[in-house]
mmCIF file with all atom_site columns, C-alpha atoms in Angstrom:
data_model
loop_
_atom_site.group_PDB
_atom_site.id
_atom_site.type_symbol
_atom_site.label_atom_id
_atom_site.label_alt_id
_atom_site.label_comp_id
_atom_site.label_asym_id
_atom_site.label_entity_id
_atom_site.label_seq_id
_atom_site.pdbx_PDB_ins_code
_atom_site.Cartn_x
_atom_site.Cartn_y
_atom_site.Cartn_z
_atom_site.occupancy
_atom_site.B_iso_or_equiv
_atom_site.pdbx_formal_charge
_atom_site.auth_seq_id
_atom_site.auth_comp_id
_atom_site.auth_asym_id
_atom_site.auth_atom_id
_atom_site.pdbx_PDB_model_num
ATOM 1   C CA . UNK A 1 1   ? -0.152  0.155   -0.255  1.00 58.00 ? 95  UNK A CA 1
ATOM 2   C CA . UNK A 1 2   ? 1.332   3.598   -0.552  1.00 52.00 ? 96  UNK A CA 1
ATOM 3   C CA . UNK A 1 3   ? 0.647   6.865   0.318   1.00 54.00 ? 97  UNK A CA 1
ATOM 4   C CA . UNK A 1 4   ? 0.394   10.279  -1.323  1.00 51.00 ? 98  UNK A CA 1
ATOM 5   C CA . UNK A 1 5   ? -0.600  12.902  -0.274  1.00 47.00 ? 99  UNK A CA 1
ATOM 6   C CA . UNK A 1 6   ? -2.733  15.116  -2.829  1.00 46.00 ? 100 UNK A CA 1
ATOM 7   C CA . UNK A 1 7   ? -4.017  18.002  -0.950  1.00 47.00 ? 101 UNK A CA 1
ATOM 8   C CA . UNK A 1 8   ? -0.858  20.448  0.409   1.00 49.00 ? 102 UNK A CA 1
ATOM 9   C CA . UNK A 1 9   ? -2.329  23.690  2.196   1.00 50.00 ? 103 UNK A CA 1
ATOM 10  C CA . UNK A 1 10  ? -5.113  23.367  5.233   1.00 56.00 ? 104 UNK A CA 1
ATOM 11  C CA . UNK A 1 11  ? -6.134  26.494  4.358   1.00 47.00 ? 105 UNK A CA 1
ATOM 12  C CA . UNK A 1 12  ? -7.993  25.156  0.808   1.00 46.00 ? 106 UNK A CA 1
ATOM 13  C CA . UNK A 1 13  ? -9.005  22.218  2.635   1.00 46.00 ? 107 UNK A CA 1
ATOM 14  C CA . UNK A 1 14  ? -11.510 24.391  4.620   1.00 43.00 ? 108 UNK A CA 1
ATOM 15  C CA . UNK A 1 15  ? -12.499 26.108  1.967   1.00 37.00 ? 109 UNK A CA 1
ATOM 16  C CA . UNK A 1 16  ? -13.544 23.849  -0.527  1.00 38.00 ? 110 UNK A CA 1
ATOM 17  C CA . UNK A 1 17  ? -14.582 22.048  3.484   1.00 37.00 ? 111 UNK A CA 1
ATOM 18  C CA . UNK A 1 18  ? -16.594 25.303  3.841   1.00 35.00 ? 112 UNK A CA 1
ATOM 19  C CA . UNK A 1 19  ? -18.368 25.964  0.153   1.00 35.00 ? 113 UNK A CA 1
ATOM 20  C CA . UNK A 1 20  ? -19.545 22.124  0.479   1.00 37.00 ? 114 UNK A CA 1
ATOM 21  C CA . UNK A 1 21  ? -21.721 23.282  3.202   1.00 34.00 ? 115 UNK A CA 1
ATOM 22  C CA . UNK A 1 22  ? -23.635 25.947  1.162   1.00 39.00 ? 116 UNK A CA 1
ATOM 23  C CA . UNK A 1 23  ? -24.328 23.633  -1.478  1.00 38.00 ? 117 UNK A CA 1
ATOM 24  C CA . UNK A 1 24  ? -25.222 20.321  0.604   1.00 39.00 ? 118 UNK A CA 1
ATOM 25  C CA . UNK A 1 25  ? -29.029 21.390  0.781   1.00 38.00 ? 119 UNK A CA 1
ATOM 26  C CA . UNK A 1 26  ? -29.330 20.793  -3.339  1.00 36.00 ? 120 UNK A CA 1
ATOM 27  C CA . UNK A 1 27  ? -28.117 17.183  -2.794  1.00 41.00 ? 121 UNK A CA 1
ATOM 28  C CA . UNK A 1 28  ? -30.532 16.087  -0.301  1.00 37.00 ? 122 UNK A CA 1
ATOM 29  C CA . UNK A 1 29  ? -33.183 15.162  -2.278  1.00 37.00 ? 123 UNK A CA 1
ATOM 30  C CA . UNK A 1 30  ? -30.823 13.065  -4.971  1.00 38.00 ? 124 UNK A CA 1
ATOM 31  C CA . UNK A 1 31  ? -29.514 11.366  -2.420  1.00 41.00 ? 125 UNK A CA 1
ATOM 32  C CA . UNK A 1 32  ? -32.265 10.384  -0.096  1.00 41.00 ? 126 UNK A CA 1
ATOM 33  C CA . UNK A 1 33  ? -33.005 7.791   -2.733  1.00 39.00 ? 127 UNK A CA 1
ATOM 34  C CA . UNK A 1 34  ? -30.158 5.693   -2.201  1.00 43.00 ? 128 UNK A CA 1
ATOM 35  C CA . UNK A 1 35  ? -29.504 5.548   1.062   1.00 42.00 ? 129 UNK A CA 1
ATOM 36  C CA . UNK A 1 36  ? -33.272 6.605   2.811   1.00 41.00 ? 130 UNK A CA 1
ATOM 37  C CA . UNK A 1 37  ? -35.220 5.032   1.085   1.00 42.00 ? 131 UNK A CA 1
ATOM 38  C CA . UNK A 1 38  ? -34.212 1.654   0.316   1.00 45.00 ? 132 UNK A CA 1
ATOM 39  C CA . UNK A 1 39  ? -37.151 -0.625  0.896   1.00 47.00 ? 133 UNK A CA 1
ATOM 40  C CA . UNK A 1 40  ? -37.084 -2.395  4.260   1.00 44.00 ? 134 UNK A CA 1
ATOM 41  C CA . UNK A 1 41  ? -36.908 -6.218  2.724   1.00 46.00 ? 135 UNK A CA 1
ATOM 42  C CA . UNK A 1 42  ? -37.092 -9.755  5.777   1.00 46.00 ? 136 UNK A CA 1
ATOM 43  C CA . UNK A 1 43  ? -37.973 -6.690  8.264   1.00 57.00 ? 137 UNK A CA 1
ATOM 44  C CA . UNK A 1 44  ? -38.243 -9.690  11.078  1.00 72.00 ? 138 UNK A CA 1
ATOM 45  C CA . UNK A 1 45  ? -34.989 -12.110 9.835   1.00 89.00 ? 139 UNK A CA 1
ATOM 46  C CA . UNK A 1 46  ? -31.803 -11.423 10.829  1.00 95.00 ? 140 UNK A CA 1
ATOM 47  C CA . UNK A 1 47  ? -28.802 -10.908 9.312   1.00 96.00 ? 141 UNK A CA 1
ATOM 48  C CA . UNK A 1 48  ? -26.842 -14.041 9.223   1.00 94.00 ? 142 UNK A CA 1
ATOM 49  C CA . UNK A 1 49  ? -23.237 -15.849 7.651   1.00 92.00 ? 143 UNK A CA 1
ATOM 50  C CA . UNK A 1 50  ? -23.300 -14.796 3.557   1.00 91.00 ? 144 UNK A CA 1
ATOM 51  C CA . UNK A 1 51  ? -26.192 -13.081 3.049   1.00 95.00 ? 145 UNK A CA 1
ATOM 52  C CA . UNK A 1 52  ? -26.069 -9.390  1.540   1.00 96.00 ? 146 UNK A CA 1
ATOM 53  C CA . UNK A 1 53  ? -27.192 -6.665  3.509   1.00 97.00 ? 147 UNK A CA 1
ATOM 54  C CA . UNK A 1 54  ? -27.252 -2.733  3.207   1.00 97.00 ? 148 UNK A CA 1
ATOM 55  C CA . UNK A 1 55  ? -26.446 -0.398  5.298   1.00 97.00 ? 149 UNK A CA 1
ATOM 56  C CA . UNK A 1 56  ? -26.025 3.150   6.387   1.00 97.00 ? 150 UNK A CA 1
ATOM 57  C CA . UNK A 1 57  ? -23.099 3.907   8.536   1.00 98.00 ? 151 UNK A CA 1
ATOM 58  C CA . UNK A 1 58  ? -20.871 7.319   9.826   1.00 98.00 ? 152 UNK A CA 1
ATOM 59  C CA . UNK A 1 59  ? -17.024 6.179   10.236  1.00 98.00 ? 153 UNK A CA 1
ATOM 60  C CA . UNK A 1 60  ? -15.341 7.560   13.129  1.00 97.00 ? 154 UNK A CA 1
ATOM 61  C CA . UNK A 1 61  ? -12.123 9.433   13.779  1.00 95.00 ? 155 UNK A CA 1
ATOM 62  C CA . UNK A 1 62  ? -10.116 7.801   17.659  1.00 93.00 ? 156 UNK A CA 1
ATOM 63  C CA . UNK A 1 63  ? -11.938 10.519  19.051  1.00 91.00 ? 157 UNK A CA 1
ATOM 64  C CA . UNK A 1 64  ? -14.908 10.527  18.144  1.00 94.00 ? 158 UNK A CA 1
ATOM 65  C CA . UNK A 1 65  ? -15.205 12.907  14.527  1.00 94.00 ? 159 UNK A CA 1
ATOM 66  C CA . UNK A 1 66  ? -17.622 11.950  11.901  1.00 97.00 ? 160 UNK A CA 1
ATOM 67  C CA . UNK A 1 67  ? -15.575 11.292  8.514   1.00 97.00 ? 161 UNK A CA 1
ATOM 68  C CA . UNK A 1 68  ? -17.891 10.331  6.470   1.00 97.00 ? 162 UNK A CA 1
ATOM 69  C CA . UNK A 1 69  ? -21.513 9.308   7.018   1.00 98.00 ? 163 UNK A CA 1
ATOM 70  C CA . UNK A 1 70  ? -24.430 8.486   5.257   1.00 97.00 ? 164 UNK A CA 1
ATOM 71  C CA . UNK A 1 71  ? -26.431 10.458  7.684   1.00 97.00 ? 165 UNK A CA 1
ATOM 72  C CA . UNK A 1 72  ? -27.471 13.519  6.051   1.00 95.00 ? 166 UNK A CA 1
ATOM 73  C CA . UNK A 1 73  ? -28.786 15.271  9.734   1.00 96.00 ? 167 UNK A CA 1
ATOM 74  C CA . UNK A 1 74  ? -25.741 14.179  10.759  1.00 97.00 ? 168 UNK A CA 1
ATOM 75  C CA . UNK A 1 75  ? -23.886 15.561  8.114   1.00 96.00 ? 169 UNK A CA 1
ATOM 76  C CA . UNK A 1 76  ? -26.111 19.015  8.565   1.00 95.00 ? 170 UNK A CA 1
ATOM 77  C CA . UNK A 1 77  ? -25.750 19.280  11.631  1.00 96.00 ? 171 UNK A CA 1
ATOM 78  C CA . UNK A 1 78  ? -21.677 18.767  11.897  1.00 95.00 ? 172 UNK A CA 1
ATOM 79  C CA . UNK A 1 79  ? -21.797 21.599  9.062   1.00 93.00 ? 173 UNK A CA 1
ATOM 80  C CA . UNK A 1 80  ? -23.558 23.609  11.071  1.00 94.00 ? 174 UNK A CA 1
ATOM 81  C CA . UNK A 1 81  ? -20.604 23.152  14.273  1.00 93.00 ? 175 UNK A CA 1
ATOM 82  C CA . UNK A 1 82  ? -17.683 24.342  11.499  1.00 90.00 ? 176 UNK A CA 1
ATOM 83  C CA . UNK A 1 83  ? -16.831 20.517  10.862  1.00 87.00 ? 177 UNK A CA 1
ATOM 84  C CA . UNK A 1 84  ? -16.430 21.329  7.465   1.00 87.00 ? 178 UNK A CA 1
ATOM 85  C CA . UNK A 1 85  ? -14.606 17.612  6.790   1.00 86.00 ? 179 UNK A CA 1
ATOM 86  C CA . UNK A 1 86  ? -17.861 15.285  7.325   1.00 94.00 ? 180 UNK A CA 1
ATOM 87  C CA . UNK A 1 87  ? -18.320 13.824  3.846   1.00 96.00 ? 181 UNK A CA 1
ATOM 88  C CA . UNK A 1 88  ? -21.363 12.244  2.183   1.00 97.00 ? 182 UNK A CA 1
ATOM 89  C CA . UNK A 1 89  ? -21.908 9.373   1.046   1.00 97.00 ? 183 UNK A CA 1
ATOM 90  C CA . UNK A 1 90  ? -24.231 6.390   -0.089  1.00 95.00 ? 184 UNK A CA 1
ATOM 91  C CA . UNK A 1 91  ? -25.370 3.219   1.537   1.00 95.00 ? 185 UNK A CA 1
ATOM 92  C CA . UNK A 1 92  ? -23.722 0.088   0.785   1.00 95.00 ? 186 UNK A CA 1
ATOM 93  C CA . UNK A 1 93  ? -23.748 -3.661  0.523   1.00 96.00 ? 187 UNK A CA 1
ATOM 94  C CA . UNK A 1 94  ? -21.641 -5.781  2.172   1.00 96.00 ? 188 UNK A CA 1
ATOM 95  C CA . UNK A 1 95  ? -21.732 -9.461  2.969   1.00 96.00 ? 189 UNK A CA 1
ATOM 96  C CA . UNK A 1 96  ? -21.730 -10.511 5.996   1.00 96.00 ? 190 UNK A CA 1
ATOM 97  C CA . UNK A 1 97  ? -18.808 -12.857 8.170   1.00 94.00 ? 191 UNK A CA 1
ATOM 98  C CA . UNK A 1 98  ? -15.770 -11.893 5.177   1.00 93.00 ? 192 UNK A CA 1
ATOM 99  C CA . UNK A 1 99  ? -12.673 -11.505 5.823   1.00 93.00 ? 193 UNK A CA 1
ATOM 100 C CA . UNK A 1 100 ? -9.772  -9.821  4.021   1.00 90.00 ? 194 UNK A CA 1
ATOM 101 C CA . UNK A 1 101 ? -6.548  -8.421  4.267   1.00 91.00 ? 195 UNK A CA 1
ATOM 102 C CA . UNK A 1 102 ? -6.135  -6.044  6.908   1.00 92.00 ? 196 UNK A CA 1
ATOM 103 C CA . UNK A 1 103 ? -4.640  -3.953  3.970   1.00 88.00 ? 197 UNK A CA 1
ATOM 104 C CA . UNK A 1 104 ? -6.188  -4.025  0.783   1.00 92.00 ? 198 UNK A CA 1
ATOM 105 C CA . UNK A 1 105 ? -8.348  -1.087  0.201   1.00 94.00 ? 199 UNK A CA 1
ATOM 106 C CA . UNK A 1 106 ? -11.740 -0.562  -0.790  1.00 94.00 ? 200 UNK A CA 1
ATOM 107 C CA . UNK A 1 107 ? -12.819 2.963   -2.080  1.00 94.00 ? 201 UNK A CA 1
ATOM 108 C CA . UNK A 1 108 ? -16.336 4.143   -1.130  1.00 95.00 ? 202 UNK A CA 1
ATOM 109 C CA . UNK A 1 109 ? -18.171 6.715   -2.991  1.00 95.00 ? 203 UNK A CA 1
ATOM 110 C CA . UNK A 1 110 ? -17.883 10.173  -1.643  1.00 96.00 ? 204 UNK A CA 1
ATOM 111 C CA . UNK A 1 111 ? -21.415 11.636  -2.734  1.00 95.00 ? 205 UNK A CA 1
ATOM 112 C CA . UNK A 1 112 ? -20.615 15.335  -1.834  1.00 93.00 ? 206 UNK A CA 1
ATOM 113 C CA . UNK A 1 113 ? -18.618 17.887  -1.809  1.00 92.00 ? 207 UNK A CA 1
ATOM 114 C CA . UNK A 1 114 ? -17.086 16.431  -5.359  1.00 89.00 ? 208 UNK A CA 1
ATOM 115 C CA . UNK A 1 115 ? -13.714 16.232  -4.670  1.00 87.00 ? 209 UNK A CA 1
ATOM 116 C CA . UNK A 1 116 ? -10.972 16.077  -7.947  1.00 86.00 ? 210 UNK A CA 1
ATOM 117 C CA . UNK A 1 117 ? -8.120  13.461  -8.214  1.00 86.00 ? 211 UNK A CA 1
ATOM 118 C CA . UNK A 1 118 ? -9.530  10.323  -5.919  1.00 90.00 ? 212 UNK A CA 1
ATOM 119 C CA . UNK A 1 119 ? -11.511 7.405   -6.609  1.00 92.00 ? 213 UNK A CA 1
ATOM 120 C CA . UNK A 1 120 ? -13.728 7.145   -3.565  1.00 95.00 ? 214 UNK A CA 1
ATOM 121 C CA . UNK A 1 121 ? -12.595 7.357   0.501   1.00 96.00 ? 215 UNK A CA 1
ATOM 122 C CA . UNK A 1 122 ? -10.319 3.781   1.572   1.00 95.00 ? 216 UNK A CA 1
ATOM 123 C CA . UNK A 1 123 ? -11.541 1.701   3.796   1.00 96.00 ? 217 UNK A CA 1
ATOM 124 C CA . UNK A 1 124 ? -9.001  -0.497  4.609   1.00 96.00 ? 218 UNK A CA 1
ATOM 125 C CA . UNK A 1 125 ? -9.521  -4.522  4.342   1.00 95.00 ? 219 UNK A CA 1
ATOM 126 C CA . UNK A 1 126 ? -9.625  -4.386  8.994   1.00 96.00 ? 220 UNK A CA 1
ATOM 127 C CA . UNK A 1 127 ? -12.059 -2.035  8.552   1.00 97.00 ? 221 UNK A CA 1
ATOM 128 C CA . UNK A 1 128 ? -13.928 -3.591  6.273   1.00 97.00 ? 222 UNK A CA 1
ATOM 129 C CA . UNK A 1 129 ? -13.957 -7.048  8.553   1.00 96.00 ? 223 UNK A CA 1
ATOM 130 C CA . UNK A 1 130 ? -15.223 -6.053  11.565  1.00 97.00 ? 224 UNK A CA 1
ATOM 131 C CA . UNK A 1 131 ? -17.705 -3.993  9.816   1.00 97.00 ? 225 UNK A CA 1
ATOM 132 C CA . UNK A 1 132 ? -18.981 -7.407  7.963   1.00 97.00 ? 226 UNK A CA 1
ATOM 133 C CA . UNK A 1 133 ? -19.051 -9.183  11.372  1.00 96.00 ? 227 UNK A CA 1
ATOM 134 C CA . UNK A 1 134 ? -19.993 -6.860  13.429  1.00 97.00 ? 228 UNK A CA 1
ATOM 135 C CA . UNK A 1 135 ? -24.059 -7.016  11.995  1.00 97.00 ? 229 UNK A CA 1
ATOM 136 C CA . UNK A 1 136 ? -24.444 -10.817 12.196  1.00 95.00 ? 230 UNK A CA 1
ATOM 137 C CA . UNK A 1 137 ? -27.183 -10.763 14.087  1.00 96.00 ? 231 UNK A CA 1
ATOM 138 C CA . UNK A 1 138 ? -28.580 -7.150  13.288  1.00 97.00 ? 232 UNK A CA 1
ATOM 139 C CA . UNK A 1 139 ? -32.942 -6.797  11.920  1.00 96.00 ? 233 UNK A CA 1
ATOM 140 C CA . UNK A 1 140 ? -33.622 -4.090  9.073   1.00 96.00 ? 234 UNK A CA 1
ATOM 141 C CA . UNK A 1 141 ? -33.772 -0.866  11.796  1.00 95.00 ? 235 UNK A CA 1
ATOM 142 C CA . UNK A 1 142 ? -31.402 -1.518  13.772  1.00 97.00 ? 236 UNK A CA 1
ATOM 143 C CA . UNK A 1 143 ? -28.465 0.515   14.302  1.00 97.00 ? 237 UNK A CA 1
ATOM 144 C CA . UNK A 1 144 ? -25.243 -0.649  16.070  1.00 97.00 ? 238 UNK A CA 1
ATOM 145 C CA . UNK A 1 145 ? -21.910 0.882   16.618  1.00 98.00 ? 239 UNK A CA 1
ATOM 146 C CA . UNK A 1 146 ? -18.769 -2.190  15.176  1.00 98.00 ? 240 UNK A CA 1
ATOM 147 C CA . UNK A 1 147 ? -15.230 -0.715  16.852  1.00 97.00 ? 241 UNK A CA 1
ATOM 148 C CA . UNK A 1 148 ? -12.498 -1.270  14.276  1.00 97.00 ? 242 UNK A CA 1
ATOM 149 C CA . UNK A 1 149 ? -9.829  -3.904  15.872  1.00 93.00 ? 243 UNK A CA 1
ATOM 150 C CA . UNK A 1 150 ? -5.878  -3.624  13.457  1.00 94.00 ? 244 UNK A CA 1
ATOM 151 C CA . UNK A 1 151 ? -4.488  -6.091  16.036  1.00 90.00 ? 245 UNK A CA 1
ATOM 152 C CA . UNK A 1 152 ? -0.983  -5.119  15.809  1.00 90.00 ? 246 UNK A CA 1
ATOM 153 C CA . UNK A 1 153 ? -1.080  -2.510  13.450  1.00 91.00 ? 247 UNK A CA 1
ATOM 154 C CA . UNK A 1 154 ? -0.721  0.840   14.054  1.00 89.00 ? 248 UNK A CA 1
ATOM 155 C CA . UNK A 1 155 ? -0.816  2.650   11.153  1.00 93.00 ? 249 UNK A CA 1
ATOM 156 C CA . UNK A 1 156 ? 1.540   5.085   12.262  1.00 92.00 ? 250 UNK A CA 1
ATOM 157 C CA . UNK A 1 157 ? 4.210   7.184   10.064  1.00 87.00 ? 251 UNK A CA 1
ATOM 158 C CA . UNK A 1 158 ? 6.982   9.264   10.794  1.00 87.00 ? 252 UNK A CA 1
ATOM 159 C CA . UNK A 1 159 ? 7.219   12.387  8.941   1.00 83.00 ? 253 UNK A CA 1
ATOM 160 C CA . UNK A 1 160 ? 10.309  15.268  8.585   1.00 87.00 ? 254 UNK A CA 1
ATOM 161 C CA . UNK A 1 161 ? 9.528   18.861  7.613   1.00 87.00 ? 255 UNK A CA 1
ATOM 162 C CA . UNK A 1 162 ? 11.326  17.654  4.613   1.00 86.00 ? 256 UNK A CA 1
ATOM 163 C CA . UNK A 1 163 ? 9.287   14.437  4.335   1.00 78.00 ? 257 UNK A CA 1
ATOM 164 C CA . UNK A 1 164 ? 6.278   16.320  4.560   1.00 78.00 ? 258 UNK A CA 1
ATOM 165 C CA . UNK A 1 165 ? 7.023   18.916  2.339   1.00 79.00 ? 259 UNK A CA 1
ATOM 166 C CA . UNK A 1 166 ? 7.982   16.605  0.421   1.00 74.00 ? 260 UNK A CA 1
ATOM 167 C CA . UNK A 1 167 ? 4.214   15.668  0.347   1.00 68.00 ? 261 UNK A CA 1
ATOM 168 C CA . UNK A 1 168 ? 2.998   19.272  -0.295  1.00 75.00 ? 262 UNK A CA 1
ATOM 169 C CA . UNK A 1 169 ? 1.687   19.938  3.559   1.00 77.00 ? 263 UNK A CA 1
ATOM 170 C CA . UNK A 1 170 ? 3.112   23.210  4.869   1.00 83.00 ? 264 UNK A CA 1
ATOM 171 C CA . UNK A 1 171 ? 5.203   22.188  7.344   1.00 85.00 ? 265 UNK A CA 1
ATOM 172 C CA . UNK A 1 172 ? 3.811   25.172  10.530  1.00 87.00 ? 266 UNK A CA 1
ATOM 173 C CA . UNK A 1 173 ? 0.743   25.581  9.150   1.00 88.00 ? 267 UNK A CA 1
ATOM 174 C CA . UNK A 1 174 ? -0.296  22.228  10.689  1.00 88.00 ? 268 UNK A CA 1
ATOM 175 C CA . UNK A 1 175 ? -0.920  20.866  14.766  1.00 92.00 ? 269 UNK A CA 1
ATOM 176 C CA . UNK A 1 176 ? -1.920  18.114  17.071  1.00 94.00 ? 270 UNK A CA 1
ATOM 177 C CA . UNK A 1 177 ? -5.162  17.326  17.005  1.00 92.00 ? 271 UNK A CA 1
ATOM 178 C CA . UNK A 1 178 ? -5.844  18.389  12.675  1.00 91.00 ? 272 UNK A CA 1
ATOM 179 C CA . UNK A 1 179 ? -6.681  16.319  9.966   1.00 89.00 ? 273 UNK A CA 1
ATOM 180 C CA . UNK A 1 180 ? -3.959  15.989  6.751   1.00 85.00 ? 274 UNK A CA 1
ATOM 181 C CA . UNK A 1 181 ? -6.312  14.423  3.830   1.00 84.00 ? 275 UNK A CA 1
ATOM 182 C CA . UNK A 1 182 ? -4.060  11.177  2.117   1.00 84.00 ? 276 UNK A CA 1
ATOM 183 C CA . UNK A 1 183 ? -3.908  9.256   -0.392  1.00 83.00 ? 277 UNK A CA 1
ATOM 184 C CA . UNK A 1 184 ? -4.355  5.693   -0.083  1.00 86.00 ? 278 UNK A CA 1
ATOM 185 C CA . UNK A 1 185 ? -3.028  3.334   -3.528  1.00 84.00 ? 279 UNK A CA 1
ATOM 186 C CA . UNK A 1 186 ? -1.821  -0.858  -3.713  1.00 75.00 ? 280 UNK A CA 1
ATOM 187 C CA . UNK A 1 187 ? 0.670   0.572   -6.861  1.00 59.00 ? 281 UNK A CA 1
ATOM 188 C CA . UNK A 1 188 ? 3.541   2.378   -6.964  1.00 51.00 ? 282 UNK A CA 1
ATOM 189 C CA . UNK A 1 189 ? 3.416   6.467   -7.425  1.00 52.00 ? 283 UNK A CA 1
ATOM 190 C CA . UNK A 1 190 ? 5.730   6.027   -10.503 1.00 45.00 ? 284 UNK A CA 1
ATOM 191 C CA . UNK A 1 191 ? 4.188   4.309   -13.215 1.00 46.00 ? 285 UNK A CA 1
ATOM 192 C CA . UNK A 1 192 ? 6.420   1.983   -15.071 1.00 52.00 ? 286 UNK A CA 1
ATOM 193 C CA . UNK A 1 193 ? 6.360   1.534   -19.255 1.00 55.00 ? 287 UNK A CA 1
ATOM 194 C CA . UNK A 1 194 ? 2.754   1.994   -20.596 1.00 55.00 ? 288 UNK A CA 1
ATOM 195 C CA . UNK A 1 195 ? 1.241   1.943   -17.690 1.00 63.00 ? 289 UNK A CA 1
ATOM 196 C CA . UNK A 1 196 ? -1.281  4.598   -15.686 1.00 66.00 ? 290 UNK A CA 1
ATOM 197 C CA . UNK A 1 197 ? -1.185  5.647   -12.515 1.00 72.00 ? 291 UNK A CA 1
ATOM 198 C CA . UNK A 1 198 ? -4.006  3.956   -9.950  1.00 80.00 ? 292 UNK A CA 1
ATOM 199 C CA . UNK A 1 199 ? -6.236  7.134   -8.576  1.00 88.00 ? 293 UNK A CA 1
ATOM 200 C CA . UNK A 1 200 ? -5.433  7.399   -5.455  1.00 89.00 ? 294 UNK A CA 1
ATOM 201 C CA . UNK A 1 201 ? -8.540  5.963   -1.806  1.00 92.00 ? 295 UNK A CA 1
ATOM 202 C CA . UNK A 1 202 ? -8.790  9.321   0.309   1.00 93.00 ? 296 UNK A CA 1
ATOM 203 C CA . UNK A 1 203 ? -7.916  8.140   3.559   1.00 93.00 ? 297 UNK A CA 1
ATOM 204 C CA . UNK A 1 204 ? -7.538  11.346  6.832   1.00 92.00 ? 298 UNK A CA 1
ATOM 205 C CA . UNK A 1 205 ? -5.136  10.766  8.587   1.00 91.00 ? 299 UNK A CA 1
ATOM 206 C CA . UNK A 1 206 ? -4.855  12.629  12.234  1.00 92.00 ? 300 UNK A CA 1
ATOM 207 C CA . UNK A 1 207 ? -1.367  14.467  13.691  1.00 93.00 ? 301 UNK A CA 1
ATOM 208 C CA . UNK A 1 208 ? -0.849  12.630  17.515  1.00 94.00 ? 302 UNK A CA 1
ATOM 209 C CA . UNK A 1 209 ? 3.117   15.300  17.375  1.00 95.00 ? 303 UNK A CA 1
ATOM 210 C CA . UNK A 1 210 ? 4.763   17.705  16.442  1.00 93.00 ? 304 UNK A CA 1
ATOM 211 C CA . UNK A 1 211 ? 7.922   18.758  16.997  1.00 93.00 ? 305 UNK A CA 1
ATOM 212 C CA . UNK A 1 212 ? 9.918   21.240  15.412  1.00 91.00 ? 306 UNK A CA 1
ATOM 213 C CA . UNK A 1 213 ? 11.298  19.277  12.319  1.00 90.00 ? 307 UNK A CA 1
ATOM 214 C CA . UNK A 1 214 ? 8.995   16.345  12.869  1.00 91.00 ? 308 UNK A CA 1
ATOM 215 C CA . UNK A 1 215 ? 5.029   15.181  12.410  1.00 91.00 ? 309 UNK A CA 1
ATOM 216 C CA . UNK A 1 216 ? 3.710   11.212  13.863  1.00 93.00 ? 310 UNK A CA 1
ATOM 217 C CA . UNK A 1 217 ? 0.854   10.701  11.897  1.00 92.00 ? 311 UNK A CA 1
ATOM 218 C CA . UNK A 1 218 ? -2.049  8.015   12.553  1.00 94.00 ? 312 UNK A CA 1
ATOM 219 C CA . UNK A 1 219 ? -4.445  6.720   9.810   1.00 93.00 ? 313 UNK A CA 1
ATOM 220 C CA . UNK A 1 220 ? -6.601  3.896   12.289  1.00 96.00 ? 314 UNK A CA 1
ATOM 221 C CA . UNK A 1 221 ? -10.631 4.752   12.758  1.00 97.00 ? 315 UNK A CA 1
ATOM 222 C CA . UNK A 1 222 ? -12.219 4.451   15.710  1.00 97.00 ? 316 UNK A CA 1
ATOM 223 C CA . UNK A 1 223 ? -15.444 2.976   14.795  1.00 98.00 ? 317 UNK A CA 1
ATOM 224 C CA . UNK A 1 224 ? -19.113 3.312   12.202  1.00 98.00 ? 318 UNK A CA 1
ATOM 225 C CA . UNK A 1 225 ? -22.477 3.346   13.515  1.00 98.00 ? 319 UNK A CA 1
ATOM 226 C CA . UNK A 1 226 ? -23.998 0.543   11.151  1.00 98.00 ? 320 UNK A CA 1
ATOM 227 C CA . UNK A 1 227 ? -27.728 1.154   10.213  1.00 97.00 ? 321 UNK A CA 1
ATOM 228 C CA . UNK A 1 228 ? -29.360 -2.178  8.361   1.00 97.00 ? 322 UNK A CA 1
ATOM 229 C CA . UNK A 1 229 ? -31.204 -1.169  5.759   1.00 96.00 ? 323 UNK A CA 1
ATOM 230 C CA . UNK A 1 230 ? -31.882 -3.825  4.408   1.00 95.00 ? 324 UNK A CA 1
ATOM 231 C CA . UNK A 1 231 ? -31.416 -8.113  4.124   1.00 95.00 ? 325 UNK A CA 1
ATOM 232 C CA . UNK A 1 232 ? -31.125 -8.080  0.667   1.00 93.00 ? 326 UNK A CA 1
ATOM 233 C CA . UNK A 1 233 ? -29.992 -11.745 0.146   1.00 89.00 ? 327 UNK A CA 1
#
């Protein structure tokens, strides 16, 4: 898995997040078709291993901060509080009881705001596996918070000031607790021969510590708030 930096200016990040709030109300009617009006099939049936479920979700950082959600009410409340980092997605179909390699990348769609240069919002195999196991026993309409497990994988990186500048980060602008937009890819950043470069998936990193010449970053997430919309099959 390759980490690349896509947006280096902290002030620019805040600008596009603020712009997103201005336009979010216009998006609600369209996004609701795929998220909240999903048919509630098999209402009395509980999810079992092998079933495929349609879920709504909110992915949260380790500090509890929501990062991406299908809950439009939450999105509006967070934007009103000034959390312009929150992204809107749409419902996901997920098999129950699967296990996939921890660092495998799944890109889920970003519905709002429109962001160029990314294939979607990245979830790792650690998180998909936790969500897949956590929905077992849920029934349509039920909500559950599922904590992510990473085993001994810390998913941390240390960047020198020189490294940060090379990734497009203005080192002096960033502080402990800030979210940094990163790009995750599975292929080398520089294509070989006629290969085309892989479009990275967006991943938020959080600054754990800062010294005069380095940043310590984690790109682990904390949990997912899951709503089971329906059992597809």
